[in-house]
Short mmCIF file of C-alpha atoms in Angstrom, two decimals:
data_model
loop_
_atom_site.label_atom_id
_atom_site.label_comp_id
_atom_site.label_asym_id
_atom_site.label_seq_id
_atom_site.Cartn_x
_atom_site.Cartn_y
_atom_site.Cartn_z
CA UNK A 1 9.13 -81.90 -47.05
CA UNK A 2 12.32 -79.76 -46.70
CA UNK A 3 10.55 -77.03 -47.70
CA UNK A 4 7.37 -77.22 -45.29
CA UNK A 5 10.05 -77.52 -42.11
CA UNK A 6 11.92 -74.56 -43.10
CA UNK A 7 8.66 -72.18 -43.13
CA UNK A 8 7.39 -73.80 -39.82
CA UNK A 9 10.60 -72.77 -38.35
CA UNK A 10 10.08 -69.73 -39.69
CA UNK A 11 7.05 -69.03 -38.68
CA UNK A 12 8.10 -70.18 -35.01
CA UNK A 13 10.82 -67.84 -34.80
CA UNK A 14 8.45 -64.98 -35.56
CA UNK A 15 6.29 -65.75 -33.19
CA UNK A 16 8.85 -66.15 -30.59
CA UNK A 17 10.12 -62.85 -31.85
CA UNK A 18 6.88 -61.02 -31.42
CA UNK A 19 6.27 -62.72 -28.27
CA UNK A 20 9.48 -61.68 -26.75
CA UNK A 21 9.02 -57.85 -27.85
CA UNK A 22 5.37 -57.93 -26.21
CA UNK A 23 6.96 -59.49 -23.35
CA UNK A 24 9.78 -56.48 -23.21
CA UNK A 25 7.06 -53.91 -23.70
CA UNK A 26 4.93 -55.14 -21.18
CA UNK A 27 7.41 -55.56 -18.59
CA UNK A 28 8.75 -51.41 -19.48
CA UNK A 29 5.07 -50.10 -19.20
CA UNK A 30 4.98 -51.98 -15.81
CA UNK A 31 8.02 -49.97 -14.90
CA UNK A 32 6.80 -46.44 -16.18
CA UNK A 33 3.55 -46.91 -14.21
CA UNK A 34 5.14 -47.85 -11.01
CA UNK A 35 7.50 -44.90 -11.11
CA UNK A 36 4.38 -42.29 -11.90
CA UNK A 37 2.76 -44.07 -8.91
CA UNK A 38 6.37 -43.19 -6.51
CA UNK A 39 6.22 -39.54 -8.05
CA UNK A 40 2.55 -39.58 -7.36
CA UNK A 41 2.74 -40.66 -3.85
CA UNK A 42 5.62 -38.46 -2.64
CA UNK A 43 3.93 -35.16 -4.74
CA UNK A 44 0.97 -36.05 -2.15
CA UNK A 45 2.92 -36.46 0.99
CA UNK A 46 4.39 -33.09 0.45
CA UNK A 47 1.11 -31.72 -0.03
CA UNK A 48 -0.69 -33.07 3.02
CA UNK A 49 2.75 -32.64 4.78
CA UNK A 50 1.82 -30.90 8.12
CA UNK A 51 3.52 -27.41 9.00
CA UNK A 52 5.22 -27.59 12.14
CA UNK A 53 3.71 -25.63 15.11
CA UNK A 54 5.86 -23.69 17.23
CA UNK A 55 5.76 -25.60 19.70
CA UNK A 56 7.41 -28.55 17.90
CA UNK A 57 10.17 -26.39 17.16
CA UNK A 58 13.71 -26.10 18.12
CA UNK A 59 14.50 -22.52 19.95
CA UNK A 60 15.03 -20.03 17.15
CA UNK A 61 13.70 -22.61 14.94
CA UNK A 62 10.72 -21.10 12.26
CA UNK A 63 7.80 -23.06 10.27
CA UNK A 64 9.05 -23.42 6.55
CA UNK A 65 8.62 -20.37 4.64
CA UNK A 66 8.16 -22.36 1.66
CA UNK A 67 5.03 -23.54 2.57
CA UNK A 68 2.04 -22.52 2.31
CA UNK A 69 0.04 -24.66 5.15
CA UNK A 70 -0.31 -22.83 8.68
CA UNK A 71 -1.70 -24.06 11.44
CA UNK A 72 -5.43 -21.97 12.67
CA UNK A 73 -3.28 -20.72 15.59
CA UNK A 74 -0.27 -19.75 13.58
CA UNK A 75 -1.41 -15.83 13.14
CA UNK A 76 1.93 -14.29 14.19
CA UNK A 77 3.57 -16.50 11.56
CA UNK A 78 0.68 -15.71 9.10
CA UNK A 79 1.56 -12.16 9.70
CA UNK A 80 5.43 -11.90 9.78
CA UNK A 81 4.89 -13.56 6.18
CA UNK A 82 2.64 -11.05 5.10
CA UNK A 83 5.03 -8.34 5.95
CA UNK A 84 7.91 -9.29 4.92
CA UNK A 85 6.50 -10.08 1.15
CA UNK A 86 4.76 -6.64 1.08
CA UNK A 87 5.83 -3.91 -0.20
CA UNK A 88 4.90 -0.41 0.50
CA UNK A 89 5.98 2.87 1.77
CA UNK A 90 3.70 3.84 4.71
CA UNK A 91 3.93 7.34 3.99
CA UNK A 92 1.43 7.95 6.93
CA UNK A 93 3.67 7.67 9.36
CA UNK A 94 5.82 10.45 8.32
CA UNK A 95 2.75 12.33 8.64
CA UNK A 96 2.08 14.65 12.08
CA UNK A 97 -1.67 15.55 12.78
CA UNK A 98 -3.05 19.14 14.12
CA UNK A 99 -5.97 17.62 15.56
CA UNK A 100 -7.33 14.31 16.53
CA UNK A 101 -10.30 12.62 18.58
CA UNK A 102 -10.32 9.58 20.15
CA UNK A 103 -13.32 7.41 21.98
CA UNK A 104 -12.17 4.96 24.31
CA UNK A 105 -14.75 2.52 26.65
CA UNK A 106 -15.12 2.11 29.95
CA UNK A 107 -13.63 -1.08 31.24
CA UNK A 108 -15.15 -3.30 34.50
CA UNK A 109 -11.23 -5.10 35.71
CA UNK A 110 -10.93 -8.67 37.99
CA UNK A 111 -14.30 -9.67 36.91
CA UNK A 112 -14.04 -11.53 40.75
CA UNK A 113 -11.18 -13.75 41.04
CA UNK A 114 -9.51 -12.93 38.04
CA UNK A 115 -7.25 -9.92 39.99
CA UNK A 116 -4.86 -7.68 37.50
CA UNK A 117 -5.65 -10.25 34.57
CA UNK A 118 -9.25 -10.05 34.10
CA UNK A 119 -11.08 -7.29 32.52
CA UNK A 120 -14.12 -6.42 30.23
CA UNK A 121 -15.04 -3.32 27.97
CA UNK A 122 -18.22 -1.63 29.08
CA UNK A 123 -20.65 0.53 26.64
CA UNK A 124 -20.26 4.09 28.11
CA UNK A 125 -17.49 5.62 26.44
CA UNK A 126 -15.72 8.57 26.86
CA UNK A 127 -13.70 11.35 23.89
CA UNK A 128 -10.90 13.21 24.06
CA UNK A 129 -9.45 15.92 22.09
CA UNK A 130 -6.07 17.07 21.25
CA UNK A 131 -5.15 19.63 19.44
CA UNK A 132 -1.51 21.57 18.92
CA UNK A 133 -2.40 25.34 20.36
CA UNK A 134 0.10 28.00 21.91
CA UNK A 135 -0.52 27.30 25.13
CA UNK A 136 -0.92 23.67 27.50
CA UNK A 137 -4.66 23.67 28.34
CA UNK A 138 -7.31 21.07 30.01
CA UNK A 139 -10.47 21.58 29.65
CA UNK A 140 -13.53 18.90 30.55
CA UNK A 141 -17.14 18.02 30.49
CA UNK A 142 -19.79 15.90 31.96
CA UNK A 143 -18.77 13.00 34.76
CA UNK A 144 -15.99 14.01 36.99
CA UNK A 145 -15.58 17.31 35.24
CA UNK A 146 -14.52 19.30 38.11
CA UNK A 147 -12.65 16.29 39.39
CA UNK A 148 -10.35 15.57 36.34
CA UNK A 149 -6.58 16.71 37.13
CA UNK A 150 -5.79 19.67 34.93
CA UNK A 151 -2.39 19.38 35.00
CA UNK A 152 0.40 16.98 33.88
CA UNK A 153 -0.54 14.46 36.48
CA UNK A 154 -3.82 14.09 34.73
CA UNK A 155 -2.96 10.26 33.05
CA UNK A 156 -4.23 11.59 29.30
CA UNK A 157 -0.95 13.80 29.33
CA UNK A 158 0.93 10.89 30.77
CA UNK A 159 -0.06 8.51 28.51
CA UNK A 160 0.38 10.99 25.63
CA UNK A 161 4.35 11.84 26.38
CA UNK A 162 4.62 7.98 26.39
CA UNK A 163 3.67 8.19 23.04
CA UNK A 164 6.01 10.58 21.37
CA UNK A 165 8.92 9.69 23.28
CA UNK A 166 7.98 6.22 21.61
CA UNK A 167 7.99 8.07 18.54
CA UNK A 168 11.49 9.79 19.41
CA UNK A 169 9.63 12.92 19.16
CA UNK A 170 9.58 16.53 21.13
CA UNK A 171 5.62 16.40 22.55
CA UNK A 172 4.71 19.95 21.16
CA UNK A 173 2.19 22.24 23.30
CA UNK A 174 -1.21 20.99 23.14
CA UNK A 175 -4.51 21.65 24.44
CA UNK A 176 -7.02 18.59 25.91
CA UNK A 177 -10.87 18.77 25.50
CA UNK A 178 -11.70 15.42 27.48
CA UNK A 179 -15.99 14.87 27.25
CA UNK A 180 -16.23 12.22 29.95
CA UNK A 181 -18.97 9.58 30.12
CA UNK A 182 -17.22 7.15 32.17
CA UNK A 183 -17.89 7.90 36.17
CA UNK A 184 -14.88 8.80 37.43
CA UNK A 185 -12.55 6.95 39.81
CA UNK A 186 -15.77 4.39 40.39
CA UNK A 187 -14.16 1.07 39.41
CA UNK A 188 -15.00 1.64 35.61
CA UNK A 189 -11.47 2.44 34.07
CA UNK A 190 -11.62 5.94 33.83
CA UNK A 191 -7.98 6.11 34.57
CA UNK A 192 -6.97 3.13 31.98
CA UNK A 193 -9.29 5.24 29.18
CA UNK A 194 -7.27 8.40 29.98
CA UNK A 195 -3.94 6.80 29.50
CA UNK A 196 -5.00 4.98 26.19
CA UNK A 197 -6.73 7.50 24.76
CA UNK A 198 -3.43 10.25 25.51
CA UNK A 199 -1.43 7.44 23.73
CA UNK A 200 -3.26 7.02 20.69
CA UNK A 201 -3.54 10.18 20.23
CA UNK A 202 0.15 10.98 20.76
CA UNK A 203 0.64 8.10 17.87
CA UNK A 204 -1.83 10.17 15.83
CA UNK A 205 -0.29 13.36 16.37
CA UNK A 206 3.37 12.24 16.04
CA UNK A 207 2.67 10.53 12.48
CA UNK A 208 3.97 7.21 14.71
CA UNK A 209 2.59 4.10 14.00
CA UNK A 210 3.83 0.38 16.25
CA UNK A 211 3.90 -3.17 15.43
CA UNK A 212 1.02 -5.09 17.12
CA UNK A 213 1.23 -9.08 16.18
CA UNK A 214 4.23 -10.67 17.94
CA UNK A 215 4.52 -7.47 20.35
CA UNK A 216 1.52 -5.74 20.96
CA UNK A 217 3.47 -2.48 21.61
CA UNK A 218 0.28 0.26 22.17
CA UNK A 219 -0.36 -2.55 25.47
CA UNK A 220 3.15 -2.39 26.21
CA UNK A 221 3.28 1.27 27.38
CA UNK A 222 -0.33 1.53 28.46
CA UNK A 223 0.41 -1.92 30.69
CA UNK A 224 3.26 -0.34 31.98
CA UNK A 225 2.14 2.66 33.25
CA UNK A 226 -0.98 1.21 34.80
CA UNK A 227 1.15 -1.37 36.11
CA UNK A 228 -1.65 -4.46 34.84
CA UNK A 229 -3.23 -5.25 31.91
CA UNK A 230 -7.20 -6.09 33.16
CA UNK A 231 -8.18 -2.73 32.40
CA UNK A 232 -6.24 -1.46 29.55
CA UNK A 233 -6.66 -4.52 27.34
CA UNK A 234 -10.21 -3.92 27.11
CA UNK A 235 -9.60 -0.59 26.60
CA UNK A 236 -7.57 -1.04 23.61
CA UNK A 237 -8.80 -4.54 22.05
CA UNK A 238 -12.64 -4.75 23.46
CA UNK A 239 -14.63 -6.95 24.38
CA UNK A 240 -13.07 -9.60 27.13
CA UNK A 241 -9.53 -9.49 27.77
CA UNK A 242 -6.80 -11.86 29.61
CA UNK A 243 -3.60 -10.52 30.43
CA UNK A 244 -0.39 -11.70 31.55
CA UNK A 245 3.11 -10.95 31.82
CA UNK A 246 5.36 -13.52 30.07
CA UNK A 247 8.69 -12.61 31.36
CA UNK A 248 9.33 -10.68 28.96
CA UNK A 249 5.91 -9.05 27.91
CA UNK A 250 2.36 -8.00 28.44
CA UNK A 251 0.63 -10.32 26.65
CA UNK A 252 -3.52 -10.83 26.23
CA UNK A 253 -5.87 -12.64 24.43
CA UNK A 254 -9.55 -12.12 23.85
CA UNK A 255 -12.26 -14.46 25.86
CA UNK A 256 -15.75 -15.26 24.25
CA UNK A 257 -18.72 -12.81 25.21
CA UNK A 258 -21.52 -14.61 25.51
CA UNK A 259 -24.46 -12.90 23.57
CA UNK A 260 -27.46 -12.10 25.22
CA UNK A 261 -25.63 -10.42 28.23
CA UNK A 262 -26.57 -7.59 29.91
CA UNK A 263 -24.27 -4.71 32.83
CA UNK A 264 -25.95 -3.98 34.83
CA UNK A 265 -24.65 -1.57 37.73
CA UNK A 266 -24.61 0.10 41.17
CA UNK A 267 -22.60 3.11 40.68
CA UNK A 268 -22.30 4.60 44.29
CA UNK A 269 -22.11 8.98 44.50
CA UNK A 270 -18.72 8.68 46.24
CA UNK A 271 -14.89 8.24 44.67
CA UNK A 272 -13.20 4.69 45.08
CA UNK A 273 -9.45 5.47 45.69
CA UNK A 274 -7.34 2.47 44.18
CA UNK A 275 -4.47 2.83 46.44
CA UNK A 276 -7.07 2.70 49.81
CA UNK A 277 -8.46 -0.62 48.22
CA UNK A 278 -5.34 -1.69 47.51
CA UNK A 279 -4.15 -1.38 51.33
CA UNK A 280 -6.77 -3.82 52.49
CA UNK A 281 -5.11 -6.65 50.73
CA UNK A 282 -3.23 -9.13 52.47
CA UNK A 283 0.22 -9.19 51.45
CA UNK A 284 0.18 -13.48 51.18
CA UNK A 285 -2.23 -15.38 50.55
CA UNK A 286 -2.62 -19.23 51.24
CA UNK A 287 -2.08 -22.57 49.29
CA UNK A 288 -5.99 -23.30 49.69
CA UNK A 289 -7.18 -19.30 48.72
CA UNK A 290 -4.94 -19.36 45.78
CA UNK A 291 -6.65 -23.04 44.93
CA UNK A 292 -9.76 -21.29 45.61
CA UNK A 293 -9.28 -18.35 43.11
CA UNK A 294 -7.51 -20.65 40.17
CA UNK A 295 -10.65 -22.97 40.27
CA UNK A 296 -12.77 -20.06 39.93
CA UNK A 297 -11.14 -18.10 36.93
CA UNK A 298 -11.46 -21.60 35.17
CA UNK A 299 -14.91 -22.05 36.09
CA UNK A 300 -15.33 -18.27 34.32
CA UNK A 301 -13.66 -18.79 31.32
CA UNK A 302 -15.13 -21.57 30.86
CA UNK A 303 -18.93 -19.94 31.36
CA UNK A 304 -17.91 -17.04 28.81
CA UNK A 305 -16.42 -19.63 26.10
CA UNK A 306 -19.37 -22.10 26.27
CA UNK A 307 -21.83 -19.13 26.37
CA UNK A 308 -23.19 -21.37 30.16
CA UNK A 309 -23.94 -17.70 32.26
CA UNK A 310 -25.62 -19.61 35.05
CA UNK A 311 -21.89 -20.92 36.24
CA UNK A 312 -21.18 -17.53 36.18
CA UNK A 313 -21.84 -17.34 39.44
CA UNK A 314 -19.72 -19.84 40.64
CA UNK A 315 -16.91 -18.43 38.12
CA UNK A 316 -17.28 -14.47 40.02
CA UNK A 317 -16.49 -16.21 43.64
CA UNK A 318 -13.33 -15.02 45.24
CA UNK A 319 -11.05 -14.90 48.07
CA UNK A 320 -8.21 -12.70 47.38
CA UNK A 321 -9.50 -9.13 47.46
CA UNK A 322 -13.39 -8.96 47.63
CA UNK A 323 -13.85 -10.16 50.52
CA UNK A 324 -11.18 -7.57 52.63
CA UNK A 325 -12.98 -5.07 50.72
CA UNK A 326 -16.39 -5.74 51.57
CA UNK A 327 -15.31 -5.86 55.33
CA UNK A 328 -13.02 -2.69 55.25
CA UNK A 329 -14.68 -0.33 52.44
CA UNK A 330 -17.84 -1.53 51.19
CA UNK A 331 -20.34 -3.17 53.83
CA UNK A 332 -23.14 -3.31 51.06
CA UNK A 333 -21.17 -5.21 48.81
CA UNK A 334 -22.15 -8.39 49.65
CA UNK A 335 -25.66 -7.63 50.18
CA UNK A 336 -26.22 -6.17 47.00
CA UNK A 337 -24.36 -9.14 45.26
CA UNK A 338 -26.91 -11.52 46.72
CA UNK A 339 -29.81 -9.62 45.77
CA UNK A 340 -28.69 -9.62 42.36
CA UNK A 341 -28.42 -12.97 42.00
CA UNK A 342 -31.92 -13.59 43.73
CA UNK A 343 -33.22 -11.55 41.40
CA UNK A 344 -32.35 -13.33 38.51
CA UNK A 345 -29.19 -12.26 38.27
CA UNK A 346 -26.14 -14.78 36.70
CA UNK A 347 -23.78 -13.25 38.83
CA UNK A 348 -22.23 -10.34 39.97
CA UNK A 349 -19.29 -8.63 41.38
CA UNK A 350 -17.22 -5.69 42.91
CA UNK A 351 -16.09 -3.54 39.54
CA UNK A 352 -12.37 -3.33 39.62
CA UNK A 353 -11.23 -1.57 42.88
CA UNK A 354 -14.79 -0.59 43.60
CA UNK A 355 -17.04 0.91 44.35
CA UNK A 356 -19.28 -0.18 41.53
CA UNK A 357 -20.89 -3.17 41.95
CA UNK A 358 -21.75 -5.12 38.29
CA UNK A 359 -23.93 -7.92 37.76
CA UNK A 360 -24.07 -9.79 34.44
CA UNK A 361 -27.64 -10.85 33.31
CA UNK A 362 -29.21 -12.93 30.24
CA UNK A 363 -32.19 -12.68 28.01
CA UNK A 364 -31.61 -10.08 26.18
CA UNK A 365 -32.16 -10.16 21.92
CA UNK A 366 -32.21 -7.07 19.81
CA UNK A 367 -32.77 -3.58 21.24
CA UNK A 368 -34.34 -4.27 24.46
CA UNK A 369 -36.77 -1.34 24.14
CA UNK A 370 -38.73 -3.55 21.71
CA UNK A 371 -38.44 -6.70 23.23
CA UNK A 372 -40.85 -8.43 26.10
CA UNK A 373 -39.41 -7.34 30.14
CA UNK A 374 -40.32 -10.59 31.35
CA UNK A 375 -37.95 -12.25 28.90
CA UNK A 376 -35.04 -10.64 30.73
CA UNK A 377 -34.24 -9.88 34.02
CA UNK A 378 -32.43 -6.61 34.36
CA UNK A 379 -35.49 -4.73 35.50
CA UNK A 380 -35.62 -6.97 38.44
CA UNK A 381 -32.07 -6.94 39.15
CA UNK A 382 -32.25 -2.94 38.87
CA UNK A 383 -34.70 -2.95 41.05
CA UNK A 384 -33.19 -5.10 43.87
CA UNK A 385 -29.52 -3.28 43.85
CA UNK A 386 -31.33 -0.34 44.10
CA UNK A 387 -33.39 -1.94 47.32
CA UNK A 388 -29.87 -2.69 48.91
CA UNK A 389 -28.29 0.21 48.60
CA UNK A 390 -31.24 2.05 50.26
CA UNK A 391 -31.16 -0.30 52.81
CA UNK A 392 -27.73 1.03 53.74
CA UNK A 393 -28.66 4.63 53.23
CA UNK A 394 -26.18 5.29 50.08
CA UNK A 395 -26.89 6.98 47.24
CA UNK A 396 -26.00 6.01 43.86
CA UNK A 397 -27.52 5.80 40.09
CA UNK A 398 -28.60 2.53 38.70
CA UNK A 399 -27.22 2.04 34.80
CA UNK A 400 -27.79 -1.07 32.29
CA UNK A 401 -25.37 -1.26 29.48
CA UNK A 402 -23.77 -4.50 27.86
CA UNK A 403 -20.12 -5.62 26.85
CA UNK A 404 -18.64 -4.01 23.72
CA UNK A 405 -16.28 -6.04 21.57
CA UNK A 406 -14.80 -2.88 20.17
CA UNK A 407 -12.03 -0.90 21.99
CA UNK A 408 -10.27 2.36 21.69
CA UNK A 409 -10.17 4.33 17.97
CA UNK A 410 -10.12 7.65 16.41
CA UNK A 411 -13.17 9.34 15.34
CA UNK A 412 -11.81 12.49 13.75
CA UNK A 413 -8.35 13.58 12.61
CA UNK A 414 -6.92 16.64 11.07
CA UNK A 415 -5.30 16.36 8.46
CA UNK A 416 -8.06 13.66 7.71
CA UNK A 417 -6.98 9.71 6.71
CA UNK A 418 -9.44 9.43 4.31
CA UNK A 419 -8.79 10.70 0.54
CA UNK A 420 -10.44 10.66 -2.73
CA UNK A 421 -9.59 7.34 -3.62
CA UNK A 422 -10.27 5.48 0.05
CA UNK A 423 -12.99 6.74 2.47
CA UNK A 424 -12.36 5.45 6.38
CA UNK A 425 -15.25 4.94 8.41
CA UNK A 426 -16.91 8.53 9.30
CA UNK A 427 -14.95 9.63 6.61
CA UNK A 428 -12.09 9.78 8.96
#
């Protein structure tokens, strides 16, 4: 009987035994698990953890360079990373050019209401060469030939010196071949193409090369000696540009262009002087003309981003300069811009300073030479500018072009950029 208790007990206290250790190593897998789960969790909060915008930072405070999450509009911080983990020589830049060619558009500035902020690159484009030589030397071809300064004054050689005293260089003697497709002095930018194209190729020439994200230096000195940005944005970027001056800088960025559209323009056969149009201006304007002019530019950018052309002519209306030019300089302006729009036109406008007038149209898909007229409604647009301005006896040409989203860029350099190993477009 003694026996039989003792080996009950014994088997009791190994069961408890083996109960207790399952217990134990139950209880430390429990632990283990919930730990992984902590390290799990806070592995994905630092993953999904959200990069700070700028504008959530402190002044002189930067996103975390650790990580690798930015933000779509984060570019300039996309970009100051890319630099400053790349390295490279640029030997490039240490390299002057003989010879260099540069194409640069024509550009159609305020767009209406949008005055000294507002501008758009046009397809007719214009080339300029520059080339060291032994003696200064301007020579030009096609529109405005004999009209061109062909001296220093001329804004190509302005725009050039800019350049190489950016460069901290002596400009060496050069001679200018400028082949000009863009009327001149009409309201289409010649002047803005001339000064971007002289500093590009000044850059080209010098072996200089500037920093664009964060300071968008080339717009710096064109914006400065044009004293806006409407035209020479375009110029340089393309496509739809809107410019302002921070404070501290010339700053732009690019607006939608709607696809589809069509330029087409009254170019009148007599110069538009910018400082005559300029003198018409008032020198205020009021609370409710301002209000006018701010509603409108909305109304525009909002047409061009949405791709909606027939608020376009709501978005062209304005009160600050059009009008006092229409009265004072160009009686057909307003004329004209209604029978534009009558004829199917989605709006239209006085080109920069004048005394071009543009109007925007729709329908178009492909090369228009192969497409149906009656889709579009250029021809009839054409046709009624063309009515208008022989209704007030002034001659003109009639041209249809469209936007172009690219701006300024070299076409041929000597030495070239191109080498055996990488080919530029054009084998430049």
């Amino acid at each position: 009987m003694s026996s039989n208790n003792n080996t009950k007990l014994l088997f009791t206290a190994a069961g408890a035994a083996i109960g207790g250790a399952a217990v134990s190593f139950a209880a430390l897998k429990y632990f283990e698990q919930k730990k992984e789960i902590a390290v799990h969790k806070e592995a994905l909060a630092r993953n999904y953890r959200r990069t700070p915008s700028y504008m959530e930072l402190s002044a002189g405070e930067e996103p975390d360079a650790r990580s690798s999450s930015l933000l779509p509009h984060n570019h300039e911080e996309r970009m100051r990373r890319r630099i400053a983990n790349r390295v490279a020589v640029e030997e490039d830049n240490s390299t002057p050019r003989s010879s260099v060619t540069v194409r640069v558009p024509a550009t159609s500035a305020n767009m209406g209401p949008g005055y000294d902020c507002l501008g758009m690159a046009v397809d007719l484009w214009s080339e300029v060469t520059v080339s060291r030589g032994d003696k200064f030397e301007i020579t030009a071809e096609g529109d405005g030939a004999d009209e061109i300064p062909k001296d220093e004054t001329n804004y190509l050689v302005v725009g050039l010196k800019a350049a190489f005293e950016t460069a901290n260089k002596p400009v060496p003697i050069l001679n200018y071949h400028v082949v000009s497709r863009i009327p001149y002095a009409r309201g289409l930018g010649s002047s803005s193409a001339a000064i971007v194209a002289g500093i590009i190729a000044g850059l080209v020439l010098a072996g200089h090369r500037l920093p664009c994200w964060g300071s968008e230096a080339l717009l710096q000195i064109a914006a400065n000696i044009e004293g806006h940005p409407d035209n020479v944005a375009p110029a340089i970027y393309g496509g739809i540009q809107l410019g302002i001056h921070t404070g501290t800088r010339w700053f732009t960025e690019r607006i939608p262009c709607p696809s589809g559209m069509q330029l087409v323009m009254f170019i009148p056969d007599f110069v538009g002087k910018t400082s005559a149009a300029r003198g018409v201006l008032k020198e205020n304007v009021t609370r409710e003309e301002a209000a006018f002019n701010i509603g409108r530019v909305a109304i525009m950018t909002h047409s061009l981003c949405t791709g909606n052309l027939d608020n376009l002519k709501y978005g062209v209306e304005d009160k600050m300069h059009q009008p006092q030019r229409g009265e004072h300089l160009y009686s057909y302006l307003y004329p004209m811009i209604e029978a534009a729009q009558c004829a199917g036109a989605c709006a239209a406008y006085l080109s920069g300073a004048g005394p071009t007038v543009m109007a925007l149209t729709s329908g178009a898909s492909g090369d228009i030479f192969t497409q149906r007229e009656k889709e579009r409604t250029d021809q009839a647009v054409a046709k009624a500018m063309i009515q208008t301005a022989e209704h007030f006896g002034l001659k003109g040409k009639l041209m249809v072009t469209t936007a172009v989203n690219e701006g300024a860029h070299v076409v041929k350099v000597e030495p070239p950029f191109s080498s055996d190993r990488i080919t530029y477009r054009d084998n430049i």
